């Protein structure tokens, strides 16, 4: 049928719409997998038992496998086909979700969560790369803004959905909901997806894949364990040192590889570096609050889980519309200006939230939360497309994997650093009130940081309960000011590095000799 045939055009648009819908469903269900299950931990513990450490690894196992495998998954997509890798990932994810719902014990549950994380990495890297083949120019930015919106909604509303499912149907329903969404993505999108791969691929870079996966795994372990063990713990230091050594090995391997899994010359591109900074910024101003605010509202100030969940909508609601508006504005306003303005707006909201933290009623928190949610949603809708548009479309899988890995690692690091900073601020504040340095003070600060005010009070019985809560509010305020400062710095860097180019304009990509293969990149957006 000729391409000019209206029926063929309508059919092609429908196919692209269904492919986009399938990848967005995957983008929705994947973050649900690490924000939803933690809500079910008490119910799982009641049925399956297990120590607190083993229960926490139900979440950590997924994040570890997901984050450490993303870069290798992107290379697999370029080498063996984006559709094939997406299919393997999303079908495996659905099957493992069913097995998780049937898990007979906690050990099986944690093992399956590792497999689910690997499947999620394959689905995300393959799906992102497939989208870059289906959409071009302005359409690509709109498509990736929808994907970013889906990812944000999964992060924001995962706990609320999981809480409702646990209450209504039990904890196994949380994993069954993931099965349903993954099955829909498979049925409606996969048959219409075209296969594509990098024609210049010469096989998998095994040395690069193994060293990068091991490096990301050790980094993730260090980041996940640091808030509980402390940054000076020998195991944490060993994990971070091992990650640094493996990073050096990875760089050495990639600079000598004929066809590296990561083209290190991309880091000579300011726009590529700027795109990698964006998830760190949104992690600091958005994801940290998704974790910290419910703890403060429920554990410190005694609000119900339902009231806290309703209040969190103020932070999450902008994710429904702002990424789409950012994609529309990207045709007229440079990506650097948009992202810088959005993160600056979020920084102002963080300062506002810190200033009223001690005395505000829940209703008075809504305005700064809306401001933070709106500001962080601007780069959220653009950063996936920015990260991929900077490379030739043949290497879209690599770009998706690199950005995915930096995103998960950066966001995880932001959350871990914020948790450690809050505990340190609480320790300083409690010490200034007369609490004596020692194990009890450290434990009280850790407990208070996680919302366990009763246990913190038991550890420091001589301290007035009102002063204990006031100490938390003051530490929380200083945490907000610190997050605002770093977010503002990233906003400036994003403005400088992303420059005046449009969000859907490809940059010139230097080759190994420092030349310009921008023609291939421009072809990717035509």
mmCIF file of N, CA and C in Angstrom, residues 439-495:
data_model
loop_
_atom_site.group_PDB
_atom_site.id
_atom_site.type_symbol
_atom_site.label_atom_id
_atom_site.label_comp_id
_atom_site.label_asym_id
_atom_site.label_seq_id
_atom_site.Cartn_x
_atom_site.Cartn_y
_atom_site.Cartn_z
ATOM 1 N N UNK A 439 26.001 5.710 71.628
ATOM 2 C CA UNK A 439 25.170 4.833 70.799
ATOM 3 C C UNK A 439 23.698 5.227 70.854
ATOM 4 N N UNK A 440 23.201 5.598 72.028
ATOM 5 C CA UNK A 440 21.784 5.947 72.167
ATOM 6 C C UNK A 440 21.438 7.176 71.332
ATOM 7 N N UNK A 441 22.332 8.164 71.310
ATOM 8 C CA UNK A 441 22.076 9.372 70.527
ATOM 9 C C UNK A 441 22.036 9.056 69.033
ATOM 10 N N UNK A 442 22.996 8.262 68.579
ATOM 11 C CA UNK A 442 23.029 7.892 67.161
ATOM 12 C C UNK A 442 21.774 7.120 66.767
ATOM 13 N N UNK A 443 21.395 6.153 67.610
ATOM 14 C CA UNK A 443 20.208 5.357 67.317
ATOM 15 C C UNK A 443 18.940 6.205 67.366
ATOM 16 N N UNK A 444 18.868 7.126 68.320
ATOM 17 C CA UNK A 444 17.692 7.995 68.407
ATOM 18 C C UNK A 444 17.564 8.862 67.167
ATOM 19 N N UNK A 445 18.684 9.404 66.693
ATOM 20 C CA UNK A 445 18.649 10.223 65.477
ATOM 21 C C UNK A 445 18.204 9.396 64.275
ATOM 22 N N UNK A 446 18.708 8.159 64.159
ATOM 23 C CA UNK A 446 18.314 7.276 63.055
ATOM 24 C C UNK A 446 16.828 6.943 63.135
ATOM 25 N N UNK A 447 16.360 6.617 64.347
ATOM 26 C CA UNK A 447 14.940 6.281 64.514
ATOM 27 C C UNK A 447 14.048 7.474 64.187
ATOM 28 N N UNK A 448 14.441 8.638 64.658
ATOM 29 C CA UNK A 448 13.639 9.836 64.402
ATOM 30 C C UNK A 448 13.612 10.156 62.911
ATOM 31 N N UNK A 449 14.736 9.949 62.225
ATOM 32 C CA UNK A 449 14.799 10.209 60.784
ATOM 33 C C UNK A 449 13.859 9.302 60.005
ATOM 34 N N UNK A 450 13.591 8.112 60.518
ATOM 35 C CA UNK A 450 12.684 7.180 59.836
ATOM 36 C C UNK A 450 11.259 7.268 60.366
ATOM 37 N N UNK A 451 10.972 8.284 61.207
ATOM 38 C CA UNK A 451 9.607 8.504 61.662
ATOM 39 C C UNK A 451 9.216 7.730 62.905
ATOM 40 N N UNK A 452 10.164 7.047 63.546
ATOM 41 C CA UNK A 452 9.866 6.259 64.748
ATOM 42 C C UNK A 452 10.127 7.122 65.983
ATOM 43 N N UNK A 453 9.219 8.075 66.231
ATOM 44 C CA UNK A 453 9.392 9.009 67.336
ATOM 45 C C UNK A 453 9.307 8.303 68.687
ATOM 46 N N UNK A 454 8.452 7.285 68.790
ATOM 47 C CA UNK A 454 8.296 6.574 70.068
ATOM 48 C C UNK A 454 9.595 5.885 70.480
ATOM 49 N N UNK A 455 10.258 5.212 69.531
ATOM 50 C CA UNK A 455 11.514 4.535 69.852
ATOM 51 C C UNK A 455 12.623 5.557 70.161
ATOM 52 N N UNK A 456 12.628 6.675 69.450
ATOM 53 C CA UNK A 456 13.621 7.716 69.731
ATOM 54 C C UNK A 456 13.423 8.263 71.137
ATOM 55 N N UNK A 457 12.174 8.457 71.534
ATOM 56 C CA UNK A 457 11.893 8.945 72.878
ATOM 57 C C UNK A 457 12.331 7.939 73.940
ATOM 58 N N UNK A 458 12.134 6.656 73.665
ATOM 59 C CA UNK A 458 12.549 5.614 74.608
ATOM 60 C C UNK A 458 14.065 5.593 74.778
ATOM 61 N N UNK A 459 14.794 5.913 73.714
ATOM 62 C CA UNK A 459 16.259 5.933 73.785
ATOM 63 C C UNK A 459 16.778 7.156 74.527
ATOM 64 N N UNK A 460 15.991 8.248 74.528
ATOM 65 C CA UNK A 460 16.376 9.489 75.209
ATOM 66 C C UNK A 460 15.262 9.900 76.159
ATOM 67 N N UNK A 461 15.025 9.143 77.217
ATOM 68 C CA UNK A 461 13.867 9.403 78.083
ATOM 69 C C UNK A 461 13.921 10.744 78.806
ATOM 70 N N UNK A 462 15.102 11.299 78.991
ATOM 71 C CA UNK A 462 15.212 12.564 79.724
ATOM 72 C C UNK A 462 14.818 13.771 78.871
ATOM 73 N N UNK A 463 14.666 13.573 77.579
ATOM 74 C CA UNK A 463 14.376 14.683 76.676
ATOM 75 C C UNK A 463 12.867 14.910 76.580
ATOM 76 N N UNK A 464 12.457 16.154 76.662
ATOM 77 C CA UNK A 464 11.037 16.514 76.556
ATOM 78 C C UNK A 464 10.518 16.103 75.173
ATOM 79 N N UNK A 465 9.387 15.371 75.094
ATOM 80 C CA UNK A 465 8.841 14.957 73.782
ATOM 81 C C UNK A 465 8.591 16.124 72.834
ATOM 82 N N UNK A 466 8.154 17.264 73.382
ATOM 83 C CA UNK A 466 7.909 18.426 72.522
ATOM 84 C C UNK A 466 9.209 18.926 71.892
ATOM 85 N N UNK A 467 10.306 18.889 72.661
ATOM 86 C CA UNK A 467 11.603 19.299 72.113
ATOM 87 C C UNK A 467 12.088 18.311 71.058
ATOM 88 N N UNK A 468 11.765 17.040 71.253
ATOM 89 C CA UNK A 468 12.158 16.016 70.281
ATOM 90 C C UNK A 468 11.515 16.297 68.929
ATOM 91 N N UNK A 469 10.214 16.598 68.951
ATOM 92 C CA UNK A 469 9.507 16.888 67.697
ATOM 93 C C UNK A 469 9.984 18.205 67.093
ATOM 94 N N UNK A 470 10.262 19.183 67.977
ATOM 95 C CA UNK A 470 10.759 20.457 67.471
ATOM 96 C C UNK A 470 12.120 20.275 66.805
ATOM 97 N N UNK A 471 12.925 19.399 67.359
ATOM 98 C CA UNK A 471 14.236 19.122 66.769
ATOM 99 C C UNK A 471 14.083 18.558 65.365
ATOM 100 N N UNK A 472 13.093 17.673 65.192
ATOM 101 C CA UNK A 472 12.869 17.118 63.855
ATOM 102 C C UNK A 472 12.482 18.227 62.880
ATOM 103 N N UNK A 473 11.560 19.105 63.288
ATOM 104 C CA UNK A 473 11.113 20.173 62.381
ATOM 105 C C UNK A 473 12.265 21.080 61.978
ATOM 106 N N UNK A 474 13.154 21.380 62.929
ATOM 107 C CA UNK A 474 14.297 22.237 62.605
ATOM 108 C C UNK A 474 15.281 21.528 61.679
ATOM 109 N N UNK A 475 15.526 20.251 61.933
ATOM 110 C CA UNK A 475 16.417 19.491 61.049
ATOM 111 C C UNK A 475 15.808 19.359 59.656
ATOM 112 N N UNK A 476 14.497 19.140 59.615
ATOM 113 C CA UNK A 476 13.801 19.045 58.330
ATOM 114 C C UNK A 476 13.939 20.353 57.548
ATOM 115 N N UNK A 477 13.798 21.491 58.242
ATOM 116 C CA UNK A 477 13.918 22.787 57.573
ATOM 117 C C UNK A 477 15.301 22.956 56.958
ATOM 118 N N UNK A 478 16.358 22.618 57.721
ATOM 119 C CA UNK A 478 17.715 22.752 57.188
ATOM 120 C C UNK A 478 17.969 21.780 56.044
ATOM 121 N N UNK A 479 17.341 20.609 56.095
ATOM 122 C CA UNK A 479 17.455 19.680 54.970
ATOM 123 C C UNK A 479 16.842 20.298 53.718
ATOM 124 N N UNK A 480 15.677 20.946 53.867
ATOM 125 C CA UNK A 480 15.037 21.590 52.722
ATOM 126 C C UNK A 480 15.928 22.695 52.148
ATOM 127 N N UNK A 481 16.561 23.488 53.031
ATOM 128 C CA UNK A 481 17.452 24.548 52.543
ATOM 129 C C UNK A 481 18.644 23.962 51.788
ATOM 130 N N UNK A 482 19.192 22.872 52.316
ATOM 131 C CA UNK A 482 20.319 22.234 51.630
ATOM 132 C C UNK A 482 19.923 21.676 50.282
ATOM 133 N N UNK A 483 18.774 21.009 50.227
ATOM 134 C CA UNK A 483 18.286 20.474 48.953
ATOM 135 C C UNK A 483 18.026 21.602 47.963
ATOM 136 N N UNK A 484 17.499 22.718 48.466
ATOM 137 C CA UNK A 484 17.230 23.858 47.591
ATOM 138 C C UNK A 484 18.518 24.397 46.983
ATOM 139 N N UNK A 485 19.575 24.485 47.804
ATOM 140 C CA UNK A 485 20.846 24.996 47.297
ATOM 141 C C UNK A 485 21.435 24.111 46.211
ATOM 142 N N UNK A 486 21.431 22.807 46.429
ATOM 143 C CA UNK A 486 21.990 21.889 45.426
ATOM 144 C C UNK A 486 21.113 21.879 44.178
ATOM 145 N N UNK A 487 19.795 21.906 44.363
ATOM 146 C CA UNK A 487 18.883 21.934 43.209
ATOM 147 C C UNK A 487 19.102 23.188 42.375
ATOM 148 N N UNK A 488 19.292 24.336 43.039
ATOM 149 C CA UNK A 488 19.551 25.580 42.313
ATOM 150 C C UNK A 488 20.868 25.499 41.537
ATOM 151 N N UNK A 489 21.896 24.878 42.126
ATOM 152 C CA UNK A 489 23.171 24.720 41.424
ATOM 153 C C UNK A 489 23.009 23.847 40.185
ATOM 154 N N UNK A 490 22.244 22.762 40.306
ATOM 155 C CA UNK A 490 22.002 21.892 39.149
ATOM 156 C C UNK A 490 21.174 22.624 38.104
ATOM 157 N N UNK A 491 20.244 23.485 38.536
ATOM 158 C CA UNK A 491 19.459 24.287 37.596
ATOM 159 C C UNK A 491 20.371 25.169 36.743
ATOM 160 N N UNK A 492 21.358 25.794 37.391
ATOM 161 C CA UNK A 492 22.297 26.652 36.649
ATOM 162 C C UNK A 492 23.144 25.822 35.692
ATOM 163 N N UNK A 493 23.642 24.667 36.168
ATOM 164 C CA UNK A 493 24.450 23.804 35.306
ATOM 165 C C UNK A 493 23.635 23.306 34.112
ATOM 166 N N UNK A 494 22.378 22.954 34.349
ATOM 167 C CA UNK A 494 21.523 22.491 33.249
ATOM 168 C C UNK A 494 21.340 23.592 32.215
ATOM 169 N N UNK A 495 21.142 24.803 32.685
ATOM 170 C CA UNK A 495 20.973 25.933 31.763
ATOM 171 C C UNK A 495 22.224 26.137 30.910
#
